mmCIF file of C-alpha atoms in Angstrom:
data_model
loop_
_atom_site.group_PDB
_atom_site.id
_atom_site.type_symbol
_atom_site.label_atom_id
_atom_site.label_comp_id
_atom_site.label_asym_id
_atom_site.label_seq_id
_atom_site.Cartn_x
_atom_site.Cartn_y
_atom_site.Cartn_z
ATOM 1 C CA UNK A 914 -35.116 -18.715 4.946
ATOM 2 C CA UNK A 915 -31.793 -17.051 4.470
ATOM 3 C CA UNK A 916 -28.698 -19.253 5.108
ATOM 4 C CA UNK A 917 -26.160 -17.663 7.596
ATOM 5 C CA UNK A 918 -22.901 -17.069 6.376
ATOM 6 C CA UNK A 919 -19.634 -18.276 8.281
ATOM 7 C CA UNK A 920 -17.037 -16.260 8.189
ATOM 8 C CA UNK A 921 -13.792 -16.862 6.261
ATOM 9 C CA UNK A 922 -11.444 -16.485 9.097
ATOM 10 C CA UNK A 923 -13.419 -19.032 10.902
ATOM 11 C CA UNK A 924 -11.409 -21.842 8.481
ATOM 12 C CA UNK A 925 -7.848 -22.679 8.834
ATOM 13 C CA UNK A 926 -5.707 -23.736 5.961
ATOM 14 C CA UNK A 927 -4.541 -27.240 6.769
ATOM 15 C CA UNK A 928 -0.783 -27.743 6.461
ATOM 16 C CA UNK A 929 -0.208 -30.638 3.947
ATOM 17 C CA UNK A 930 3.255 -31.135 5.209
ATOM 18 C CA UNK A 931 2.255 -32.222 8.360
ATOM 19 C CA UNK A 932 -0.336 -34.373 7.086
ATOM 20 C CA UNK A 933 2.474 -36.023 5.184
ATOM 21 C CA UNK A 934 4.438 -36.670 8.155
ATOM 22 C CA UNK A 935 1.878 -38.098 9.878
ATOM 23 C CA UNK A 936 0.626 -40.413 7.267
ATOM 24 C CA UNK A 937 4.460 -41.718 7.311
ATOM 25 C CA UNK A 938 4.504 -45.403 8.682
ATOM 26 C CA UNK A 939 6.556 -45.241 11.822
ATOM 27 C CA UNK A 940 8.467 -48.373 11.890
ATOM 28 C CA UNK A 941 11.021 -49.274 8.822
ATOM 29 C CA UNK A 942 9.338 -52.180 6.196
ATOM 30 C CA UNK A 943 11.354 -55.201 7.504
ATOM 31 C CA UNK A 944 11.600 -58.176 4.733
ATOM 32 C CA UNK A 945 10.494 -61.590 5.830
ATOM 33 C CA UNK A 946 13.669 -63.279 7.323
ATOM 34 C CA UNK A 947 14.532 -59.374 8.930
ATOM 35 C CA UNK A 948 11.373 -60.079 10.428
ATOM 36 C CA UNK A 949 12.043 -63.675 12.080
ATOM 37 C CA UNK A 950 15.882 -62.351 13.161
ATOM 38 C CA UNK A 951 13.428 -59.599 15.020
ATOM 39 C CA UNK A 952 11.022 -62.392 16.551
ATOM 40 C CA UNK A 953 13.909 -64.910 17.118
ATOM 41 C CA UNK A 954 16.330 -62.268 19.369
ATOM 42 C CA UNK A 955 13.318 -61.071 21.212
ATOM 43 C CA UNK A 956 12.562 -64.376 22.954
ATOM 44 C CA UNK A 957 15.193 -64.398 25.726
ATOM 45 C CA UNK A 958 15.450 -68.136 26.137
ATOM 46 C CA UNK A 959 15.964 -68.687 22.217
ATOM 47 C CA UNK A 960 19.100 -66.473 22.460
ATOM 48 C CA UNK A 961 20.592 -67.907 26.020
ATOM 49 C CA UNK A 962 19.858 -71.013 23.750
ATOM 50 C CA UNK A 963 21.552 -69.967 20.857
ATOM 51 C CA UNK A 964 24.563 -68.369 22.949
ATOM 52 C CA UNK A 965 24.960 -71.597 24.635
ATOM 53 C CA UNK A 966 24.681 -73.893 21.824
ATOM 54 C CA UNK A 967 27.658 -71.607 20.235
ATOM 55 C CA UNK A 968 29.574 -71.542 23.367
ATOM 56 C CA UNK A 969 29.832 -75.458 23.225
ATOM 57 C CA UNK A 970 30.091 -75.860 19.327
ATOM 58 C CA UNK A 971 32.835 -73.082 19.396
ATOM 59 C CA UNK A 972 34.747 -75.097 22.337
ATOM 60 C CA UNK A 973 34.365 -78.253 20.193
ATOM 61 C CA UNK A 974 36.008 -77.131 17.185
ATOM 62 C CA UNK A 975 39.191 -75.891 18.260
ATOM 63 C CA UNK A 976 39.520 -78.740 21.312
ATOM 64 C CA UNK A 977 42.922 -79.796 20.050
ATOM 65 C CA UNK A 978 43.786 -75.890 21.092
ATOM 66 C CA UNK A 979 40.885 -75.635 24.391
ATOM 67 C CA UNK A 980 41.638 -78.986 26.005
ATOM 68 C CA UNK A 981 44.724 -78.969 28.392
ATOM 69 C CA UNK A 982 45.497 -82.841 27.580
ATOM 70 C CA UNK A 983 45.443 -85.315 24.920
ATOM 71 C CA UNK A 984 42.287 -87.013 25.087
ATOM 72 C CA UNK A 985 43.641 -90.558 25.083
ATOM 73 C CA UNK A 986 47.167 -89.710 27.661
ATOM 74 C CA UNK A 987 46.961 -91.749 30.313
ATOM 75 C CA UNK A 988 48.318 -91.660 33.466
ATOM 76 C CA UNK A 989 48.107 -94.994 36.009
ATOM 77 C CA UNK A 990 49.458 -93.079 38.754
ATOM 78 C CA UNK A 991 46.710 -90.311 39.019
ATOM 79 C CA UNK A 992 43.960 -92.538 38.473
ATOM 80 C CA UNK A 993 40.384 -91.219 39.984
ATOM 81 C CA UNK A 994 41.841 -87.906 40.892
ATOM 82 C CA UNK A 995 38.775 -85.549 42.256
ATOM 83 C CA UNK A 996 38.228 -82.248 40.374
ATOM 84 C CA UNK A 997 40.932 -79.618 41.615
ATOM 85 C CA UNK A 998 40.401 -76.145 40.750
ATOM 86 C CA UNK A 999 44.415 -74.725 40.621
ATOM 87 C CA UNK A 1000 45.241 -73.625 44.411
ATOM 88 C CA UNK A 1001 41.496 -72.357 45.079
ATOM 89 C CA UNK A 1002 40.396 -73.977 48.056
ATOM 90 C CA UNK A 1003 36.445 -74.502 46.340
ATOM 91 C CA UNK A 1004 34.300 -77.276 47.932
ATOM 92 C CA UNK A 1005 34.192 -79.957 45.444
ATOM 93 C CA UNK A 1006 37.036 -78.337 43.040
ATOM 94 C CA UNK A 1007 39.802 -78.692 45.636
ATOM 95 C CA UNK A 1008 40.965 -82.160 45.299
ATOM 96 C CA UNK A 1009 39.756 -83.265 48.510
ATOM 97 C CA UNK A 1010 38.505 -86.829 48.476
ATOM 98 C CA UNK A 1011 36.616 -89.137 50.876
ATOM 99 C CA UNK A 1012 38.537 -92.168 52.283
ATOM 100 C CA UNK A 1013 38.030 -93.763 55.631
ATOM 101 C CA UNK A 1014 35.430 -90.707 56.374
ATOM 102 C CA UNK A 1015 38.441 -88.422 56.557
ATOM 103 C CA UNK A 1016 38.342 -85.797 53.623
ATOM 104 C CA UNK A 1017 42.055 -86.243 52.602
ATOM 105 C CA UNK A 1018 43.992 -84.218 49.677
ATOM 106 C CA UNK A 1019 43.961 -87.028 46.739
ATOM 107 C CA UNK A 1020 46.758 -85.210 45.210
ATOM 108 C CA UNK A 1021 49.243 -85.849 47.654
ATOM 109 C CA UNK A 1022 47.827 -89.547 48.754
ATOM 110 C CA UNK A 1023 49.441 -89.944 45.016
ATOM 111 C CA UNK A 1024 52.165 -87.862 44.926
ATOM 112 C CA UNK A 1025 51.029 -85.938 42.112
ATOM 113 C CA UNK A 1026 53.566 -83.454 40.800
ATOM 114 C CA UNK A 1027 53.932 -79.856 42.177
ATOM 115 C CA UNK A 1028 51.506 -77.850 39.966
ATOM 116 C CA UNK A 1029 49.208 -80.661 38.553
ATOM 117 C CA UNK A 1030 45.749 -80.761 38.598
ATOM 118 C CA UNK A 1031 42.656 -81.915 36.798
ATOM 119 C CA UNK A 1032 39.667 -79.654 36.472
ATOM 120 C CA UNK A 1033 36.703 -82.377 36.191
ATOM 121 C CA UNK A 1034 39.074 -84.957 37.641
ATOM 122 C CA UNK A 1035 40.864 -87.789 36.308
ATOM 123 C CA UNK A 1036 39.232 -91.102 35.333
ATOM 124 C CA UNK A 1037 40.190 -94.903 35.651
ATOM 125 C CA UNK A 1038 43.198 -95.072 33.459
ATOM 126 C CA UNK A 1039 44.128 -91.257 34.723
ATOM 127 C CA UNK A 1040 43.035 -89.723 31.448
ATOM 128 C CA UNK A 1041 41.869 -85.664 32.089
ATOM 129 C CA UNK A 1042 37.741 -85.820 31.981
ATOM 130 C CA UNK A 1043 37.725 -82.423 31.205
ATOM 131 C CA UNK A 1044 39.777 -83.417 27.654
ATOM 132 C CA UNK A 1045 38.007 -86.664 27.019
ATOM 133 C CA UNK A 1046 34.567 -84.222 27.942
ATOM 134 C CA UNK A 1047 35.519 -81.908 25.293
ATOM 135 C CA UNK A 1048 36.359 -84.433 22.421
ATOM 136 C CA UNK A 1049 33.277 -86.704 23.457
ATOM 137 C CA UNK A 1050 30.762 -83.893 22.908
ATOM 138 C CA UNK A 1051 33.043 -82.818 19.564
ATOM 139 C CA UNK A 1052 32.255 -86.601 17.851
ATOM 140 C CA UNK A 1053 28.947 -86.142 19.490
ATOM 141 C CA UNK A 1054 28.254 -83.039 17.252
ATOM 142 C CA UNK A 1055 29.590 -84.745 14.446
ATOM 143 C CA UNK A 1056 27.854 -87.582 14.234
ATOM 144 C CA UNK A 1057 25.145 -85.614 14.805
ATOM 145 C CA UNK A 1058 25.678 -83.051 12.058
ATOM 146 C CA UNK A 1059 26.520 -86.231 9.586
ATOM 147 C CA UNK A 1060 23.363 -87.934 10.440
ATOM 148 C CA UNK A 1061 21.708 -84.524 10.034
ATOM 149 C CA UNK A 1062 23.112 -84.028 6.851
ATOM 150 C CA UNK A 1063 22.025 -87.025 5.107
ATOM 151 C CA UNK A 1064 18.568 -87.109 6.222
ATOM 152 C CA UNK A 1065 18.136 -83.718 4.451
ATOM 153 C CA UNK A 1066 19.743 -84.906 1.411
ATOM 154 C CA UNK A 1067 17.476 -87.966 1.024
ATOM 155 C CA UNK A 1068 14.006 -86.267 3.153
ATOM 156 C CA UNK A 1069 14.213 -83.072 1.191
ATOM 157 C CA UNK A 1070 14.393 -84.558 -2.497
ATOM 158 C CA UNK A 1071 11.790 -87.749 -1.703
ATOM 159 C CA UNK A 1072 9.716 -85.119 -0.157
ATOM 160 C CA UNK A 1073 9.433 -82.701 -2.663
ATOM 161 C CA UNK A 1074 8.669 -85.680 -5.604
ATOM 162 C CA UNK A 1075 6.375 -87.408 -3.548
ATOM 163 C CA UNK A 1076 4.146 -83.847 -3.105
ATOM 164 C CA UNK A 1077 4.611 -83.028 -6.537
ATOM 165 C CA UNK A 1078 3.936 -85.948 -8.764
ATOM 166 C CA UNK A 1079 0.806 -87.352 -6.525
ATOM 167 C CA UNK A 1080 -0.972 -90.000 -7.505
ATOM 168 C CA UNK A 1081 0.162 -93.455 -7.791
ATOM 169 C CA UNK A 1082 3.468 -91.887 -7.529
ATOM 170 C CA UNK A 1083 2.864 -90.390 -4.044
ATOM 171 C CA UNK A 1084 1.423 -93.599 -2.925
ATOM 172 C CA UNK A 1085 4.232 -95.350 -4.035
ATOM 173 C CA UNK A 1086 6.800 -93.736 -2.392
ATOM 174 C CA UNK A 1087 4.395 -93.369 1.018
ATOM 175 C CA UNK A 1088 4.828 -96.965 1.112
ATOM 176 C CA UNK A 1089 8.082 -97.139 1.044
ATOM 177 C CA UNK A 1090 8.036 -94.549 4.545
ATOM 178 C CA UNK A 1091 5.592 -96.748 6.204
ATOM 179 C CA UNK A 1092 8.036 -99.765 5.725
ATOM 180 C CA UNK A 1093 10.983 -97.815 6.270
ATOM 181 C CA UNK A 1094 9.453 -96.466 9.232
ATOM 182 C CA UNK A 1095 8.558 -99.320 10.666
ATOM 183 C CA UNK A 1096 12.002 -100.442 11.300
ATOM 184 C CA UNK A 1097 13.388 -100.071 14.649
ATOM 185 C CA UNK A 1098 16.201 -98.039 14.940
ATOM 186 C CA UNK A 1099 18.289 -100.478 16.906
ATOM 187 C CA UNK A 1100 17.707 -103.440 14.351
ATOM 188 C CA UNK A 1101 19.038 -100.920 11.832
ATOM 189 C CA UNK A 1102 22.006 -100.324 14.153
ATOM 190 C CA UNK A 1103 22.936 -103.972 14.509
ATOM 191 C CA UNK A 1104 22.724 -104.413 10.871
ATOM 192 C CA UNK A 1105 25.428 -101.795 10.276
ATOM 193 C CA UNK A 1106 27.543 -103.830 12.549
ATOM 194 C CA UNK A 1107 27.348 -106.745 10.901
ATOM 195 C CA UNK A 1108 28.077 -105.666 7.768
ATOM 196 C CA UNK A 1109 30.462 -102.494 8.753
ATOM 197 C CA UNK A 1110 32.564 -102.083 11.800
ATOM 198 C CA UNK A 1111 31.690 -100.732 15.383
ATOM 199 C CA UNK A 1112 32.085 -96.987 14.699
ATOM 200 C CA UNK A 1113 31.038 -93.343 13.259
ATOM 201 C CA UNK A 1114 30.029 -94.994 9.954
ATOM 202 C CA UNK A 1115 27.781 -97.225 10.624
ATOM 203 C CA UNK A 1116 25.992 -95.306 13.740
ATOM 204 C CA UNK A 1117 25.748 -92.294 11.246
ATOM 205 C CA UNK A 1118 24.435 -94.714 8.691
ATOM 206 C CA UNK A 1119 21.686 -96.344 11.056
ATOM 207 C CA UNK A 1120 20.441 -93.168 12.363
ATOM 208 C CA UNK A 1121 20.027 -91.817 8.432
ATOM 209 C CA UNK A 1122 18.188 -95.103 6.968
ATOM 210 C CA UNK A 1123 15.342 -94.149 9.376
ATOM 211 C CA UNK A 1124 15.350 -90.615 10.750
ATOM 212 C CA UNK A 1125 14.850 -89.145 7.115
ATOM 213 C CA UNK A 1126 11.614 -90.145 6.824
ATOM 214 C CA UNK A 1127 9.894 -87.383 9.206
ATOM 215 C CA UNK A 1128 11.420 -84.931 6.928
ATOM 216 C CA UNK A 1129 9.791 -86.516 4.033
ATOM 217 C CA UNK A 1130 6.687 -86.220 5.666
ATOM 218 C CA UNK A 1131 7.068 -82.779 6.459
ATOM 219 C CA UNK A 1132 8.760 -81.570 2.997
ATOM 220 C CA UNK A 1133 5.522 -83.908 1.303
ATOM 221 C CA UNK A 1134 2.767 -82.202 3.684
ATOM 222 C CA UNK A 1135 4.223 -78.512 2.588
ATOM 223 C CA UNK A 1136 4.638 -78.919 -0.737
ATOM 224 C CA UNK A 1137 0.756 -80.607 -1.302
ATOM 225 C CA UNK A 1138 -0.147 -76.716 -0.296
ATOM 226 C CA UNK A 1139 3.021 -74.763 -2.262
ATOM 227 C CA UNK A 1140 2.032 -76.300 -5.410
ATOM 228 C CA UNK A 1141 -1.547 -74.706 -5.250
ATOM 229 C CA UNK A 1142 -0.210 -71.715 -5.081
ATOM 230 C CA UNK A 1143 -0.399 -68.516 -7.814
ATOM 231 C CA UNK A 1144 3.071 -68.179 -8.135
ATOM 232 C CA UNK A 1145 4.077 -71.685 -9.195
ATOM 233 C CA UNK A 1146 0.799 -71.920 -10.742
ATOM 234 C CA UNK A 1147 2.674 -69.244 -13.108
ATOM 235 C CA UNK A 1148 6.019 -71.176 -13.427
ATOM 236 C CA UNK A 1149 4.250 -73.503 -14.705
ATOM 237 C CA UNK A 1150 1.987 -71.984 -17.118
ATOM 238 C CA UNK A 1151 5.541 -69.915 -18.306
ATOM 239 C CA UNK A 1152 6.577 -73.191 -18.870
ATOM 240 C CA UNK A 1153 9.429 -73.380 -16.103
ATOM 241 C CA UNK A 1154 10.723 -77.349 -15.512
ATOM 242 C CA UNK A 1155 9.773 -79.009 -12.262
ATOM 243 C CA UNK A 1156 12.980 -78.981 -11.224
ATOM 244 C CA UNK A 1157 13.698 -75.029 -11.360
ATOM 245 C CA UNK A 1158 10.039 -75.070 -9.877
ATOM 246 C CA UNK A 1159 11.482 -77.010 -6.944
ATOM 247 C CA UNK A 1160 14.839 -74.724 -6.382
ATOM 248 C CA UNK A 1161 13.614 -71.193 -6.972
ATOM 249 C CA UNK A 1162 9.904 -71.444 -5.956
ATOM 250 C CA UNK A 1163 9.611 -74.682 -3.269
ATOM 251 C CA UNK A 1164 12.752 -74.895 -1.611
ATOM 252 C CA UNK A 1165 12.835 -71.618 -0.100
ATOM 253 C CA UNK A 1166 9.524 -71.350 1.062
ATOM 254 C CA UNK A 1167 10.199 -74.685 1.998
ATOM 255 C CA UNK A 1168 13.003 -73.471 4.264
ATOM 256 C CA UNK A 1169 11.359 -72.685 7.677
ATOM 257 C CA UNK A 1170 10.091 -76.201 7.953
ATOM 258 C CA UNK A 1171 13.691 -77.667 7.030
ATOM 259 C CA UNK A 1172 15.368 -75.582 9.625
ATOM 260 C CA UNK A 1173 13.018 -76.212 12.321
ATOM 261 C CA UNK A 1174 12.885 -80.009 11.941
ATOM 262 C CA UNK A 1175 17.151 -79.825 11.645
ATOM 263 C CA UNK A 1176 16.587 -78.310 15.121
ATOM 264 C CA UNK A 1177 14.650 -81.173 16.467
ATOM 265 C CA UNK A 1178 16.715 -84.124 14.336
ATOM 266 C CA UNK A 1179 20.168 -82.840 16.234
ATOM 267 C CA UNK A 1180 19.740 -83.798 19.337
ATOM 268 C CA UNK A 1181 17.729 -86.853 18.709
ATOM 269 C CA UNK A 1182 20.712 -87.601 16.827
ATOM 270 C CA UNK A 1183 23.220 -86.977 19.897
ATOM 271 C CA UNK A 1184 20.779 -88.888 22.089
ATOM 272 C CA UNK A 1185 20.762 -92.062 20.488
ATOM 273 C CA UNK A 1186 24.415 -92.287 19.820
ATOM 274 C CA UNK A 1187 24.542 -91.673 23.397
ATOM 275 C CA UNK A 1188 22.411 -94.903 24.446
ATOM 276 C CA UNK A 1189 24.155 -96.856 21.804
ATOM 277 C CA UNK A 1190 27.697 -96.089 23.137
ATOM 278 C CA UNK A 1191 25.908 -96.443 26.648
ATOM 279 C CA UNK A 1192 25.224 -99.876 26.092
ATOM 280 C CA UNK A 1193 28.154 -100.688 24.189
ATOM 281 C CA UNK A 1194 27.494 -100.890 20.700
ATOM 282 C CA UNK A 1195 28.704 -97.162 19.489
ATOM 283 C CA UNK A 1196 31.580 -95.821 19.629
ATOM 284 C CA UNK A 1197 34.724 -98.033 20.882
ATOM 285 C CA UNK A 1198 37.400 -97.470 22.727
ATOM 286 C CA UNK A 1199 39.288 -95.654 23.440
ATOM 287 C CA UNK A 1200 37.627 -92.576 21.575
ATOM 288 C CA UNK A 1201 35.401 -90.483 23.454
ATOM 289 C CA UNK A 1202 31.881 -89.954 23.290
ATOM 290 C CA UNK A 1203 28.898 -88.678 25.663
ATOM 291 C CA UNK A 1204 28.078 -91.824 25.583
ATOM 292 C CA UNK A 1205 30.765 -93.930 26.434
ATOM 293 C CA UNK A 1206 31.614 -91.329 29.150
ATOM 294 C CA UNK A 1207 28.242 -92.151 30.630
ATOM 295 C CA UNK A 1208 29.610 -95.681 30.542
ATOM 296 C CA UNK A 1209 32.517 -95.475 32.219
ATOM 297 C CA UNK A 1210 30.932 -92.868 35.271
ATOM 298 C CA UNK A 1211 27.988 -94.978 35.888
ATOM 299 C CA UNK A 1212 30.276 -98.180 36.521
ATOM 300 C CA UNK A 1213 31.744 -96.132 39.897
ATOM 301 C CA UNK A 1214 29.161 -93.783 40.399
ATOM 302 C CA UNK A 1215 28.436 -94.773 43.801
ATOM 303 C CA UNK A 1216 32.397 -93.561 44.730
ATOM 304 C CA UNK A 1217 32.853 -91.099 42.497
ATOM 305 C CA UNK A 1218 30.027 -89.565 41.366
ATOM 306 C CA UNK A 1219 31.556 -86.954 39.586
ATOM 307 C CA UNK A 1220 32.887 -88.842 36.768
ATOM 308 C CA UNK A 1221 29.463 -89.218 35.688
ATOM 309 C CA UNK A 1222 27.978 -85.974 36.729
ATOM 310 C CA UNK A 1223 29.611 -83.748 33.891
ATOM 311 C CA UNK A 1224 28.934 -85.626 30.993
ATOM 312 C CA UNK A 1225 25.663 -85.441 32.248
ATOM 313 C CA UNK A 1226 24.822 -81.800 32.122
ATOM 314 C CA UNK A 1227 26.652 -81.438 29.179
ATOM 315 C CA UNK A 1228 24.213 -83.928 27.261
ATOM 316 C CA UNK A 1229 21.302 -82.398 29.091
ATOM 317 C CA UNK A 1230 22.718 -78.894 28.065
ATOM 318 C CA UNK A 1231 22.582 -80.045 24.501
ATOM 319 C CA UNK A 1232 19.921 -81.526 24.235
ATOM 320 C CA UNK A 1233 17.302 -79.026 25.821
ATOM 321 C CA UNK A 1234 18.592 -75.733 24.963
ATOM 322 C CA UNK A 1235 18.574 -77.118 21.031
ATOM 323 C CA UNK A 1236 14.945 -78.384 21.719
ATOM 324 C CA UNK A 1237 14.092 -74.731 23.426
ATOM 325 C CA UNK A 1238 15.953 -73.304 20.065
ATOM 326 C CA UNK A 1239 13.620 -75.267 17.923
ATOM 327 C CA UNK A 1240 10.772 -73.879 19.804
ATOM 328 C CA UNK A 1241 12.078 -70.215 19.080
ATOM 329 C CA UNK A 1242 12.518 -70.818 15.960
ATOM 330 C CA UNK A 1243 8.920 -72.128 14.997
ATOM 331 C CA UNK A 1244 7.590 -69.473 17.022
ATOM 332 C CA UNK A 1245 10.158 -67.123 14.932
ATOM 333 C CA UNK A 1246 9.037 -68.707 11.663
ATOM 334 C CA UNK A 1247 4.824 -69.035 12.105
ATOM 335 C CA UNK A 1248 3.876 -67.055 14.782
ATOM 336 C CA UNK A 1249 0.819 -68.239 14.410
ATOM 337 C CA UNK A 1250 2.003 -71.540 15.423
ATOM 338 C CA UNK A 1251 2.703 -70.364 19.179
ATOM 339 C CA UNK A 1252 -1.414 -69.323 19.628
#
């Protein structure tokens, strides 16, 4: 049976160069932390996080330049001033104040100077709550970054030993996080008094003994599964020390889990030096806190509601757009986390 020819000008000569240019990968090769930067910005409520949390960190730092008075002037005369908003005749921001059930201007009832006026009000000494606002939520931020910064100095480095030695070693030192752990805060707090003053010390000092030991945990739980891996495997057979094991190879794969658990230990900080100077044990007068601005609105709430109202959202600001951060930021880290 004879086999029919096809005829050459049936076949066409492929062009290579297109092939080439359509085996190219279309999207640039992104490295790992160009990746999560790509991951993090795409999640909308991450970044109106991250822009707020900026916004109020940015305000904090330079509020001997931001706020408009001293945080600490006082003035007896224009005590319990209502919020006043320049000339701008703004329900609630135009000084107008309830007394008798006639909405009066509590400006001139005073005879407050031609020209002055008090954003957020004034409070019971007549010290600005927009000034005492801003450097309340600055020592908030510190505190919290102080407390922040000694839990990873003690969490990281107990972590990493107690995942790397094992053993006795590891139940040793796991010991040691149950007892610590099983400390309440406040007990911790009142110790601190005792032996320290009322102040930033010894709250920064209470909320360190105990809030490092989740980032043990954490650093411990990682580094059980780092060690196992190839590439320290190596280290070690090259004969690398534990210790250059632990800064080149550990602590930067190490370094999602640190961020996102700094993310969640901020405003837990902020929080509970809130309650404490809420209830009178944290920061004393006459600095400024969240707290103790809490304090002193809830006492005449019921009349003047907005001395208590601002500190308020402020706190609540904080405290949920850094927990919504945190979220981004796992889901930026392990997106396999956020199936």
């Amino acid at each position: 049976m004879e086999i029919p020819q096809i005829p050459k000008d049936k076949f066409k000569l492929l062009n290579n160069k297109g092939n080439k240019e359509q085996e190219k990968i279309g999207t640039p090769a992104l490295t790992y932390m160009q990746d999560v930067r790509r991951r993090l910005f795409k999640n909308k409520v991450a970044v109106v996080c991250l822009t707020l949390l900026s916004i109020i960190v940015l305000i904090s730092v330079f509020a001997p330049v931001i706020a408009p008075y001293g945080p600490n002037v006082q003035h007896a005369t224009l005590s319990n001033l209502p919020p006043k908003l320049g000339n701008l005749n703004i329900p609630g921001f135009n000084g107008y104040q309830n007394m008798g059930g006639k909405m009066v201007d509590a400006y001139q009832q005073v005879h407050a100077p031609k020209g002055t006026y008090y954003i957020l009000g004034t409070d019971y000494l007549g010290r600005d709550l927009l000034s005492r606002i801003i450097y309340g939520t600055r020592l908030s931020l510190i505190v919290a970054v102080l407390a922040t910064l000694v839990d990873l100095l003690i969490g990281i480095p107990y972590g990493i030993v107690s995942g790397w030695k094992g053993g006795m070693t590891d139940n040793f030192m796991q010991r040691i996080v149950e007892i610590v752990s099983s400390v309440p805060n406040l007990i911790v707090v009142i110790l601190m008094m005792i032996i320290l003053k009322p102040g930033l010390i010894s709250i920064v000092l209470a909320i360190a003994i105990t809030d490092w030991v989740t980032m043990a945990r954490l650093i411990r739980a990682q580094t059980f599964q780092l060690k196992e891996q190839e590439y320290v495997l190596a280290a070690r057979t090259l004969g690398e020390s534990s210790t250059k094991i632990a800064t080149k190879h550990l602590i930067p794969n190490l370094s999602s889990t640190i961020i996102i658990q700094t993310m969640f230990t901020i405003p837990n900080a902020i929080f509970f030096e809130a309650f404490l100077s809420f209830i009178g044990i944290g920061i004393p007068a006459p600095n400024a806190s969240l707290g103790t601005l809490l304090s002193d609105g809830q006492k005449a709430f019921r009349f003047l509601p907005y001395q208590m109202w601002a500190p308020a959202i402020i706190l609540s600001i904080i405290m949920i757009a850094t927990n919504l951060l945190g979220d981004g930021l796992r889901d930026a880290f392990d997106p396999q986390s956020s199936d």
